[in-house]
CSV table of C-alpha atoms and ligand atoms in Angstrom, one decimal:
chain,number,residue,atom,x,y,z
A,257,MET,CA,124.4,75.9,96.2
A,258,THR,CA,127.0,74.5,94.4
A,259,THR,CA,126.8,71.2,93.4
A,260,ASN,CA,128.3,68.8,90.9
A,261,THR,CA,125.3,67.3,89.7
A,262,PRO,CA,122.3,68.7,87.2
A,263,TYR,CA,120.1,69.4,90.0
A,264,GLY,CA,120.9,73.0,91.0
A,265,ALA,CA,117.3,73.7,90.6
A,266,ASP,CA,115.9,71.5,92.7
A,267,LEU,CA,118.2,71.0,95.2
A,268,GLY,CA,117.6,75.1,95.6
A,269,GLU,CA,114.1,74.1,96.0
A,270,VAL,CA,114.8,72.7,98.9
A,271,LEU,CA,116.6,74.8,100.2
A,272,LYS,CA,114.3,77.2,100.0
A,273,LEU,CA,112.0,75.2,102.2
A,274,PHE,CA,114.3,76.3,105.2
A,275,VAL,CA,115.7,79.7,104.4
A,276,PRO,CA,115.0,81.9,101.7
A,277,ASP,CA,118.9,82.5,100.7
A,278,GLY,CA,121.9,80.2,101.7
A,279,GLU,CA,124.4,78.5,100.7
A,280,ILE,CA,125.2,74.7,100.9
A,281,GLY,CA,127.5,72.9,99.2
A,282,HIS,CA,126.8,69.2,97.7
A,283,GLU,CA,128.4,66.6,95.9
A,284,LEU,CA,127.4,63.0,94.6
A,285,THR,CA,130.2,59.8,93.7
A,286,TYR,CA,129.3,56.2,93.5
A,287,GLU,CA,131.9,54.0,95.1
A,288,ASN,CA,131.7,50.5,95.6
A,289,GLY,CA,128.0,50.2,94.1
A,290,GLN,CA,127.1,52.6,96.7
A,291,ALA,CA,125.6,56.4,96.0
A,292,VAL,CA,126.7,58.8,97.8
A,293,ASN,CA,126.1,62.3,98.8
A,294,ARG,CA,128.4,64.8,100.7
A,295,VAL,CA,126.3,68.0,101.8
A,296,VAL,CA,128.1,71.0,104.0
A,297,ILE,CA,126.0,73.5,105.2
A,298,GLY,CA,127.5,76.2,107.6
A,299,GLY,CA,131.0,74.2,107.7
A,300,LYS,CA,128.7,71.0,108.9
A,301,GLN,CA,129.5,68.1,107.2
A,302,TYR,CA,127.3,65.3,106.0
A,303,CYS,CA,127.5,61.9,104.0
A,304,PHE,CA,124.9,59.5,103.2
A,305,SER,CA,125.7,56.4,101.3
A,306,ASP,CA,122.5,54.1,99.7
A,307,PRO,CA,122.8,51.3,97.4
A,308,VAL,CA,122.4,52.4,93.9
A,309,ARG,CA,119.0,51.6,92.8
A,310,ALA,CA,118.1,49.2,89.8
A,311,ALA,CA,116.8,51.3,87.1
A,312,ASP,CA,114.4,49.8,83.8
A,313,ASN,CA,115.6,53.0,81.7
A,314,ALA,CA,117.8,55.9,81.7
A,315,LEU,CA,115.0,58.1,82.6
A,316,GLU,CA,114.0,56.2,85.9
A,317,LYS,CA,117.6,56.1,85.9
A,318,LYS,CA,117.7,60.2,86.3
A,319,ARG,CA,114.7,60.3,88.0
A,320,TYR,CA,115.7,57.7,90.9
A,321,GLU,CA,118.9,59.6,91.3
A,322,LYS,CA,117.5,63.2,91.6
A,323,ARG,CA,115.0,61.6,94.1
A,324,ALA,CA,118.6,60.6,96.4
A,325,VAL,CA,120.4,63.4,95.8
A,326,LYS,CA,116.8,66.3,96.9
A,327,LEU,CA,116.5,63.8,100.0
A,328,ALA,CA,120.2,63.5,101.2
A,329,VAL,CA,120.0,68.1,101.2
A,330,TYR,CA,117.1,67.7,102.5
A,331,LYS,CA,118.4,65.5,105.6
A,332,ALA,CA,121.0,67.6,106.2
A,333,LEU,CA,118.9,70.6,106.1
A,334,SER,CA,116.4,69.1,108.6
A,335,ASP,CA,119.4,68.3,110.8
A,336,PHE,CA,120.7,71.9,110.4
A,337,TYR,CA,117.7,73.2,111.2
A,338,GLY,CA,115.8,71.3,113.6
A,339,LYS,CA,113.0,70.8,111.9
A,340,GLU,CA,110.8,68.1,109.4
A,341,MET,CA,108.7,69.7,106.5
A,342,PRO,CA,105.4,68.7,106.1
A,343,TRP,CA,105.7,67.3,102.4
A,344,GLY,CA,109.1,66.2,103.5
A,345,ALA,CA,111.6,66.9,100.2
A,346,LEU,CA,109.0,66.5,98.0
A,347,THR,CA,108.9,69.8,96.2
A,348,GLY,CA,106.7,69.3,93.1
A,349,ILE,CA,103.2,71.3,92.6
A,350,ARG,CA,101.6,67.6,92.3
A,351,PRO,CA,101.6,65.6,95.4
A,352,SER,CA,98.7,63.4,94.2
A,353,LYS,CA,99.9,63.2,91.1
A,354,LEU,CA,103.4,61.0,92.0
A,355,ALA,CA,101.0,59.3,94.0
A,356,TYR,CA,98.9,57.6,91.5
A,357,GLN,CA,102.0,57.8,89.1
A,358,GLU,CA,103.5,55.4,92.5
A,359,ILE,CA,100.1,53.5,92.5
A,360,GLU,CA,100.0,52.4,88.9
A,361,LYS,CA,103.5,51.2,89.0
A,362,ARG,CA,103.7,49.6,92.7
A,363,GLY,CA,100.4,49.6,94.1
A,364,GLU,CA,101.1,52.1,96.8
A,365,PHE,CA,102.5,54.9,97.3
A,366,LYS,CA,103.0,55.1,101.1
A,367,THR,CA,106.4,53.7,101.0
A,368,LEU,CA,108.0,56.5,98.7
A,369,PHE,CA,106.0,59.5,100.3
A,370,ASP,CA,107.7,57.6,103.9
A,371,GLU,CA,111.1,57.3,102.2
A,372,MET,CA,110.8,61.1,101.1
A,373,ARG,CA,110.0,61.8,104.5
A,374,VAL,CA,106.7,63.5,103.5
A,375,SER,CA,104.6,63.8,107.5
A,376,ALA,CA,101.7,61.0,108.0
A,377,GLN,CA,99.0,63.5,108.2
A,378,LYS,CA,99.9,64.7,104.5
A,379,ARG,CA,99.8,61.1,103.2
A,380,ARG,CA,96.5,60.9,105.1
A,381,LEU,CA,95.8,63.5,103.2
A,382,ILE,CA,96.5,62.2,100.0
A,383,GLU,CA,94.7,59.3,100.4
A,384,ALA,CA,91.7,61.1,101.5
A,385,LEU,CA,91.8,62.9,98.3
A,386,VAL,CA,92.2,59.3,96.1
A,387,GLU,CA,89.2,58.0,97.6
A,388,THR,CA,87.0,61.2,96.8
A,389,GLN,CA,88.2,61.1,93.2
A,390,ARG,CA,87.4,58.1,92.8
A,391,GLY,CA,84.7,57.2,89.9
A,392,ILE,CA,85.7,60.7,88.4
A,393,TYR,CA,89.6,60.1,88.1
A,394,GLU,CA,89.6,59.0,84.4
A,395,LYS,CA,92.9,59.3,82.3
A,396,ASN,CA,92.5,59.7,78.4
A,397,ASP,CA,94.1,61.3,76.1
A,398,ASP,CA,91.3,62.5,74.1
A,399,ASN,CA,89.4,64.0,77.0
A,400,ALA,CA,89.6,67.7,77.6
A,401,ASP,CA,88.4,70.3,79.5
A,402,PHE,CA,87.6,73.9,77.9
A,403,PHE,CA,89.0,77.1,79.5
A,404,VAL,CA,88.7,80.6,79.0
A,405,PHE,CA,90.5,83.3,81.0
A,406,ILE,CA,89.5,87.0,81.6
A,407,PRO,CA,92.0,88.7,82.6
A,408,PHE,CA,90.2,91.7,84.4
A,409,CYS,CA,89.5,92.4,87.9
A,410,PRO,CA,87.3,95.5,89.9
A,411,SER,CA,90.7,96.4,91.4
A,412,LYS,CA,93.8,94.7,92.2
A,413,CYS,CA,94.0,92.8,95.9
A,414,ASN,CA,97.8,93.2,97.1
A,415,TYR,CA,98.3,89.2,98.0
A,416,CYS,CA,97.7,88.6,93.8
A,417,SER,CA,100.4,87.9,91.1
A,418,PHE,CA,98.4,86.7,88.4
A,419,VAL,CA,98.6,88.2,85.5
A,420,THR,CA,95.3,90.6,85.6
A,421,ALA,CA,94.5,93.9,85.9
A,422,ASP,CA,92.8,96.5,87.5
A,423,ILE,CA,90.0,97.4,85.1
A,424,ALA,CA,89.8,101.5,85.9
A,425,ARG,CA,93.4,100.8,83.8
A,426,SER,CA,92.8,98.2,81.6
A,427,GLY,CA,89.2,98.2,80.9
A,428,ARG,CA,89.7,100.0,77.5
A,429,TYR,CA,90.6,96.5,75.9
A,430,ILE,CA,87.4,95.3,77.1
A,431,PRO,CA,85.5,95.3,73.7
A,432,ALA,CA,88.6,94.7,71.5
A,433,TYR,CA,89.7,91.2,74.2
A,434,THR,CA,86.4,90.1,73.6
A,435,ASP,CA,85.9,90.3,70.1
A,436,ALA,CA,89.5,88.3,69.9
A,437,LEU,CA,88.4,86.2,72.6
A,438,VAL,CA,85.1,84.9,70.9
A,439,GLU,CA,87.3,83.9,67.5
A,440,GLU,CA,89.5,81.7,69.5
A,441,ILE,CA,86.7,80.2,71.1
A,442,GLU,CA,85.3,79.4,68.1
A,443,GLN,CA,87.8,78.6,66.2
A,444,SER,CA,89.5,75.8,69.0
A,445,LYS,CA,86.0,74.5,70.0
A,446,ARG,CA,86.9,71.9,67.2
A,447,PHE,CA,90.1,71.1,69.3
A,448,VAL,CA,87.7,69.5,71.6
A,449,LYS,CA,87.8,65.8,71.0
A,450,LYS,CA,85.4,64.1,74.3
A,451,LEU,CA,84.7,67.3,76.6
A,452,ARG,CA,84.4,67.0,80.0
A,453,SER,CA,84.3,70.5,81.4
A,454,ILE,CA,84.2,74.4,80.8
A,455,TYR,CA,85.6,76.5,83.0
A,456,ILE,CA,86.0,80.3,82.7
A,457,GLY,CA,88.2,81.6,85.2
A,458,GLY,CA,90.1,84.7,86.4
A,459,GLY,CA,90.7,87.7,87.0
A,460,THR,CA,87.2,88.4,88.3
A,461,PRO,CA,85.0,86.9,84.9
A,462,ALA,CA,82.0,89.0,86.7
A,463,ALA,CA,83.8,91.9,86.6
A,464,LEU,CA,82.9,92.0,82.7
A,465,PRO,CA,80.2,93.7,81.4
A,466,LEU,CA,77.1,92.3,80.3
A,467,ALA,CA,77.2,92.8,76.9
A,468,GLU,CA,80.3,91.5,75.9
A,469,LEU,CA,79.8,88.7,79.0
A,470,GLU,CA,77.2,87.5,77.1
A,471,ARG,CA,79.4,87.6,73.5
A,472,VAL,CA,81.7,85.3,75.7
A,473,LEU,CA,78.6,82.7,77.1
A,474,ALA,CA,77.2,82.4,73.9
A,475,ALA,CA,79.9,81.6,71.9
A,476,VAL,CA,81.3,78.8,74.7
A,477,GLU,CA,77.9,77.1,73.5
A,478,ALA,CA,78.1,74.8,75.9
A,479,PRO,CA,76.4,70.9,75.7
A,480,ARG,CA,73.4,70.5,77.7
A,481,GLY,CA,74.8,68.4,81.1
A,482,THR,CA,78.3,69.8,80.7
A,483,GLU,CA,80.0,71.0,84.6
A,484,TYR,CA,80.3,74.4,83.3
A,485,THR,CA,82.2,76.8,86.0
A,486,PHE,CA,81.6,79.6,86.0
A,487,GLU,CA,84.3,82.4,88.5
A,488,ALA,CA,82.5,84.7,89.7
A,489,GLY,CA,85.5,85.5,92.2
A,490,ARG,CA,84.4,88.9,93.9
A,491,PRO,CA,81.2,89.6,95.8
A,492,ASP,CA,81.0,93.2,94.6
A,493,CYS,CA,81.0,91.8,90.9
A,494,ILE,CA,78.0,89.4,91.1
A,495,THR,CA,75.0,91.0,90.2
A,496,LYS,CA,71.1,90.1,89.7
A,497,GLU,CA,71.8,90.4,86.1
A,498,ASN,CA,74.9,88.4,85.2
A,499,VAL,CA,73.5,85.5,87.7
A,500,ALA,CA,70.5,85.3,85.2
A,501,LEU,CA,73.1,85.5,82.1
A,502,LEU,CA,74.8,82.8,83.7
A,503,LYS,CA,71.7,80.5,84.2
A,504,ARG,CA,70.4,81.2,81.2
A,505,TYR,CA,74.0,79.8,78.9
A,506,GLY,CA,73.9,76.7,81.1
A,507,VAL,CA,76.2,77.3,83.7
A,508,THR,CA,76.4,74.7,86.6
A,509,ARG,CA,78.9,76.0,89.1
A,510,VAL,CA,80.0,79.4,89.9
A,511,CYS,CA,83.0,80.2,92.4
A,512,VAL,CA,81.9,83.1,94.8
A,513,ASN,CA,85.9,83.9,96.5
A,514,PRO,CA,85.4,85.1,99.8
A,515,GLN,CA,88.9,84.5,101.1
A,516,THR,CA,88.4,85.6,104.7
A,517,PHE,CA,84.8,86.9,106.7
A,518,ASN,CA,87.1,89.5,108.7
A,519,ASP,CA,85.8,93.2,107.2
A,520,GLU,CA,89.3,94.7,108.5
A,521,THR,CA,91.1,92.3,106.7
A,522,LEU,CA,89.1,92.7,103.5
A,523,LEU,CA,90.0,96.0,103.5
A,524,ARG,CA,93.8,95.6,104.4
A,525,ILE,CA,94.5,93.0,101.2
A,526,GLY,CA,92.3,95.7,98.8
A,527,ARG,CA,89.0,94.2,98.6
A,528,ARG,CA,86.5,96.6,98.0
A,529,HIS,CA,82.9,94.8,100.0
A,530,THR,CA,82.2,93.4,103.4
A,531,ALA,CA,81.3,90.0,105.3
A,532,ALA,CA,77.8,91.4,104.5
A,533,ASP,CA,78.1,91.6,101.3
A,534,ILE,CA,79.6,88.1,100.6
A,535,ARG,CA,76.5,86.4,102.2
A,536,GLU,CA,73.8,88.7,100.2
A,537,LYS,CA,75.4,87.5,96.8
A,538,TYR,CA,76.0,84.0,97.7
A,539,ALA,CA,72.1,84.2,98.4
A,540,LEU,CA,72.1,85.2,94.9
A,541,VAL,CA,73.5,82.3,93.4
A,542,LYS,CA,72.8,79.1,96.0
A,543,ASP,CA,69.7,78.0,94.5
A,544,LEU,CA,70.8,78.0,90.9
A,545,PHE,CA,74.1,76.6,91.1
A,546,SER,CA,76.6,74.9,92.3
A,547,VAL,CA,79.0,76.9,94.8
A,548,ASN,CA,82.7,77.2,95.3
A,549,MET,CA,84.2,79.0,98.1
A,550,ASP,CA,88.1,80.2,98.2
A,551,LEU,CA,89.4,80.7,101.6
A,552,ILE,CA,93.0,81.6,102.2
A,553,ALA,CA,95.1,80.9,105.2
A,554,GLY,CA,97.8,82.9,106.0
A,555,LEU,CA,96.6,86.5,105.3
A,556,VAL,CA,98.7,89.3,106.6
A,557,GLY,CA,97.1,90.0,109.8
A,558,GLU,CA,95.2,87.6,110.1
A,559,THR,CA,95.2,85.1,113.5
A,560,PRO,CA,94.5,81.2,113.8
A,561,GLU,CA,91.1,82.2,115.4
A,562,ASP,CA,90.3,84.9,112.6
A,563,PHE,CA,91.0,82.4,110.2
A,564,ALA,CA,88.9,79.7,112.3
A,565,ARG,CA,86.0,82.1,112.4
A,566,SER,CA,86.5,82.8,108.3
A,567,VAL,CA,85.8,78.7,107.8
A,568,ASP,CA,82.9,78.3,110.6
A,569,ALA,CA,81.0,81.1,108.4
A,570,ALA,CA,81.8,79.1,105.1
A,571,ILE,CA,80.8,75.8,106.2
A,572,ALA,CA,77.7,77.9,107.9
A,573,LEU,CA,76.5,78.7,104.0
A,574,CYS,CA,76.8,75.3,103.0
A,575,PRO,CA,78.3,75.4,99.6
A,576,ASP,CA,79.1,72.2,97.7
A,577,ASN,CA,83.0,73.3,97.6
A,578,ILE,CA,85.3,75.1,99.6
A,579,THR,CA,88.9,75.1,98.7
A,580,VAL,CA,91.7,76.5,101.2
A,581,HIS,CA,94.0,78.4,99.9
A,582,THR,CA,97.7,78.8,101.8
A,583,LEU,CA,99.0,82.1,101.1
A,584,CYS,CA,101.5,82.1,98.4
A,585,LEU,CA,103.5,85.4,97.5
A,586,LYS,CA,105.2,85.7,93.7
A,587,SER,CA,106.9,88.6,92.3
A,588,GLY,CA,104.0,90.9,91.3
A,589,ALA,CA,102.3,91.2,95.1
A,590,GLU,CA,102.9,94.2,96.4
A,591,LEU,CA,102.4,92.6,100.2
A,592,LYS,CA,105.7,90.5,99.0
A,593,GLU,CA,107.8,93.4,99.4
A,594,LYS,CA,106.5,93.9,102.7
A,595,THR,CA,107.2,90.5,103.9
A,596,SER,CA,110.7,89.1,104.8
A,597,TYR,CA,109.8,85.6,104.8
A,598,LEU,CA,106.6,83.7,105.6
A,599,SER,CA,106.4,81.4,109.0
A,600,GLY,CA,104.9,78.2,108.9
A,601,GLU,CA,103.3,77.8,112.2
A,602,GLY,CA,100.3,80.1,112.4
A,603,VAL,CA,99.2,78.8,109.0
A,604,SER,CA,99.4,75.1,109.7
A,605,ALA,CA,97.1,75.6,112.8
A,606,MET,CA,95.0,77.4,109.9
A,607,VAL,CA,95.0,74.5,107.4
A,608,GLU,CA,94.8,71.8,110.5
A,609,TYR,CA,91.5,73.9,112.0
A,610,ALA,CA,89.8,73.7,108.6
A,611,HIS,CA,90.2,70.1,107.9
A,612,ALA,CA,89.2,69.2,110.7
A,613,ALA,CA,86.1,71.4,111.2
A,614,LEU,CA,85.4,70.6,107.0
A,615,ALA,CA,86.0,66.6,107.9
A,616,ALA,CA,83.6,67.3,110.3
A,617,ALA,CA,81.0,68.9,108.6
A,618,GLY,CA,81.4,66.1,105.8
A,619,TYR,CA,83.7,67.7,103.1
A,620,ARG,CA,86.2,65.7,101.8
A,621,PRO,CA,89.7,66.9,99.8
A,622,TYR,CA,89.6,66.1,96.5
A,623,TYR,CA,92.0,68.4,94.8
A,624,LEU,CA,95.2,69.5,95.7
A,625,TYR,CA,98.7,71.2,94.4
A,626,ARG,CA,101.6,73.4,95.9
A,627,GLN,CA,103.1,76.6,94.6
A,628,LYS,CA,106.1,78.3,95.4
A,629,TYR,CA,106.8,80.5,98.8
A,630,MET,CA,103.8,79.4,100.0
A,631,ALA,CA,103.5,79.8,103.9
A,632,GLY,CA,104.6,76.7,105.9
A,633,ASN,CA,105.2,74.9,102.8
A,634,LEU,CA,102.0,73.5,102.9
A,635,GLU,CA,99.2,73.4,100.2
A,636,ASN,CA,95.9,74.3,98.8
A,637,THR,CA,93.1,72.3,98.9
A,638,GLY,CA,90.4,71.7,97.3
A,639,TYR,CA,87.3,69.7,99.9
A,640,THR,CA,83.7,68.8,98.7
A,641,LEU,CA,80.0,67.7,99.6
A,642,PRO,CA,80.0,63.8,98.4
A,643,GLY,CA,79.4,63.8,94.6
A,644,LYS,CA,80.0,67.5,94.1
A,645,ALA,CA,83.5,67.8,93.4
A,646,CYS,CA,84.6,69.8,90.3
A,647,VAL,CA,85.6,67.4,87.3
A,648,TYR,CA,87.6,70.2,86.2
A,649,ASN,CA,90.0,70.6,89.2
A,650,VAL,CA,90.4,66.9,89.2
A,651,ASP,CA,91.6,67.0,85.6
A,652,THR,CA,93.8,69.7,85.5
A,653,MET,CA,95.7,69.4,88.8
A,654,GLU,CA,96.4,65.1,88.1
A,655,GLU,CA,97.2,66.0,84.1
A,656,ILE,CA,95.1,63.2,82.8
A,657,SER,CA,93.3,65.3,80.4
A,658,ALA,CA,93.8,68.0,77.8
A,659,THR,CA,93.4,71.3,78.5
A,660,VAL,CA,92.0,73.5,75.2
A,661,ALA,CA,92.6,77.0,76.5
A,662,CYS,CA,91.7,80.7,75.5
A,663,GLY,CA,92.4,83.9,76.1
A,664,ALA,CA,95.4,85.8,77.4
A,665,ASN,CA,98.1,84.2,79.0
A,666,ALA,CA,96.2,81.0,78.4
A,667,VAL,CA,98.2,77.8,78.7
A,668,SER,CA,96.8,75.0,76.7
A,669,LYS,CA,97.8,71.4,76.9
A,670,ALA,CA,97.8,68.3,74.8
A,671,VAL,CA,98.4,64.8,76.2
A,672,PHE,CA,100.0,61.4,74.4
A,673,ASP,CA,100.5,58.1,75.4
A,674,GLY,CA,98.1,57.6,78.3
A,675,CYS,CA,98.8,60.7,79.6
A,676,GLU,CA,102.7,60.3,80.3
A,677,ARG,CA,103.4,62.9,77.8
A,678,ILE,CA,102.0,66.3,77.5
A,679,GLU,CA,103.0,69.0,75.5
A,680,ARG,CA,102.0,73.3,76.5
A,681,TYR,CA,101.5,76.3,74.2
A,682,LYS,CA,101.2,79.1,76.3
A,683,ASN,CA,98.8,82.5,74.7
A,684,PRO,CA,100.6,85.6,75.0
A,685,LYS,CA,100.9,87.3,78.6
A,686,ASP,CA,99.5,90.8,77.9
A,687,ILE,CA,96.7,91.9,76.3
A,688,PRO,CA,98.0,93.8,73.0
A,689,THR,CA,100.2,90.9,72.1
A,690,TYR,CA,97.5,88.3,72.6
A,691,LEU,CA,95.7,90.8,70.4
A,692,ALA,CA,98.1,91.4,67.8
A,693,LYS,CA,98.6,87.8,67.7
A,694,LEU,CA,95.7,85.8,67.5
A,695,PRO,CA,95.9,84.9,63.9
A,696,GLU,CA,99.6,83.3,64.9
A,697,ILE,CA,97.3,81.4,68.3
A,698,ILE,CA,95.4,80.1,66.4
A,699,VAL,CA,97.6,78.2,63.7
A,700,LYS,CA,100.2,77.3,66.8
A,701,LYS,CA,97.0,75.7,68.8
A,702,LYS,CA,96.6,73.7,65.9
A,703,GLN,CA,99.5,72.2,65.2
A,704,LEU,CA,99.4,71.3,69.1
A,705,PHE,CA,96.1,69.2,68.8
A,706,GLN,CA,96.6,67.8,65.4
A,707,LYS,CA,99.6,66.0,66.6
A,708,LYS,CA,97.2,63.5,67.7
R,891,LIG,S1,93.0,87.9,93.9
R,891,LIG,FE1,91.5,87.6,92.6
R,891,LIG,S2,90.2,89.0,92.7
R,891,LIG,FE2,92.0,90.1,93.7
R,891,LIG,S3,93.2,90.8,92.1
R,891,LIG,FE3,94.2,88.8,91.8
R,891,LIG,S4,92.5,87.7,90.6
R,891,LIG,FE4,92.0,89.7,91.0
């Protein structure tokens, strides 16, 4: 990538929508009131001239310029490779947040999304999502979601790039980690102004032994009536005992994450449970909590038909929420080394099937986000039955509230100026550093949240 603008990284992301590695040249000049973007790909030259757009301030001017530059490179790549991408030239992880910004400023987001060549299908997805979020979406600097991270899993799934450790290797840290986490939770509760939700995520929080789990739940001390999610995660960790504990401590939502209902795939991705186990564990929680189920489109070796069977199986169980992820391989995932480049067509068909089947069963999209290296340049979408959306997911994806986060690698976030400005503090990633630096972490978080 060669460019005479400061947008090299952004242009690199646009390029990666089409090819994992490649070379393009780009130059931006201003000539007679026109912004002229020249792009060279494989010896072919493109030139796009557009009137310079009026901006209210320098920040806005830069934003317009960046968009125009990305769009020019996207148009050239699209012509050169003969294809369009579902999200067009948009590369950010929060397209719905961008849509809200446009709605606030111009009363609609369609014009921008059309200009950035977002497909009609994805635009409709955003329209439906904004509709489902009505009544939940609440932009407020004082609102806060409380997040607790448990970085242990019973084994590492081979597509996983999260910071989480196989309990067989890291289990020795559990007692010390629980001590530190309980301390951090106790100290952090005072940073919450108006509590919106609590979320214990991982990793696999249900992998914690009962005694440690109870200490964490007791420290959180959820106020009655608060949305309180426990990402139980893998069915092999859900037991009658930990389910009873969750109920006793006021948990209201549980995530049971099958990823697929195909036994062969479960084996292939390193899971130690079967589809029958998923149904059995679901039966333990379904009458006690709201339940979310996660599925992944694009797991290696799965056909669109395999995936459709998983979607149908999840719908048949009728959980309140179903989240459809698109396989995303970052460094850290064992599978990435074996996968050269992710083809999009099959995955697109999977995502389209899920959307149609879920809509037919009464589910509505209510949050979505994108990541780098997603199969088919698609997205992850959470679907909900009416009135059952998870507030935590809406708040964090739209960045409309603070996050007070505890645990290794947890990211706390304070919001200012009507959520227009965000400041973050990230806890150390690895467990020994987290344990050693706990006093410093608490001081840093206090500084972050006391700026308000
Ligand atoms: S995918 Fe989930 S359960 Fe599997 S290793 Fe990663 S965090 Fe753990």
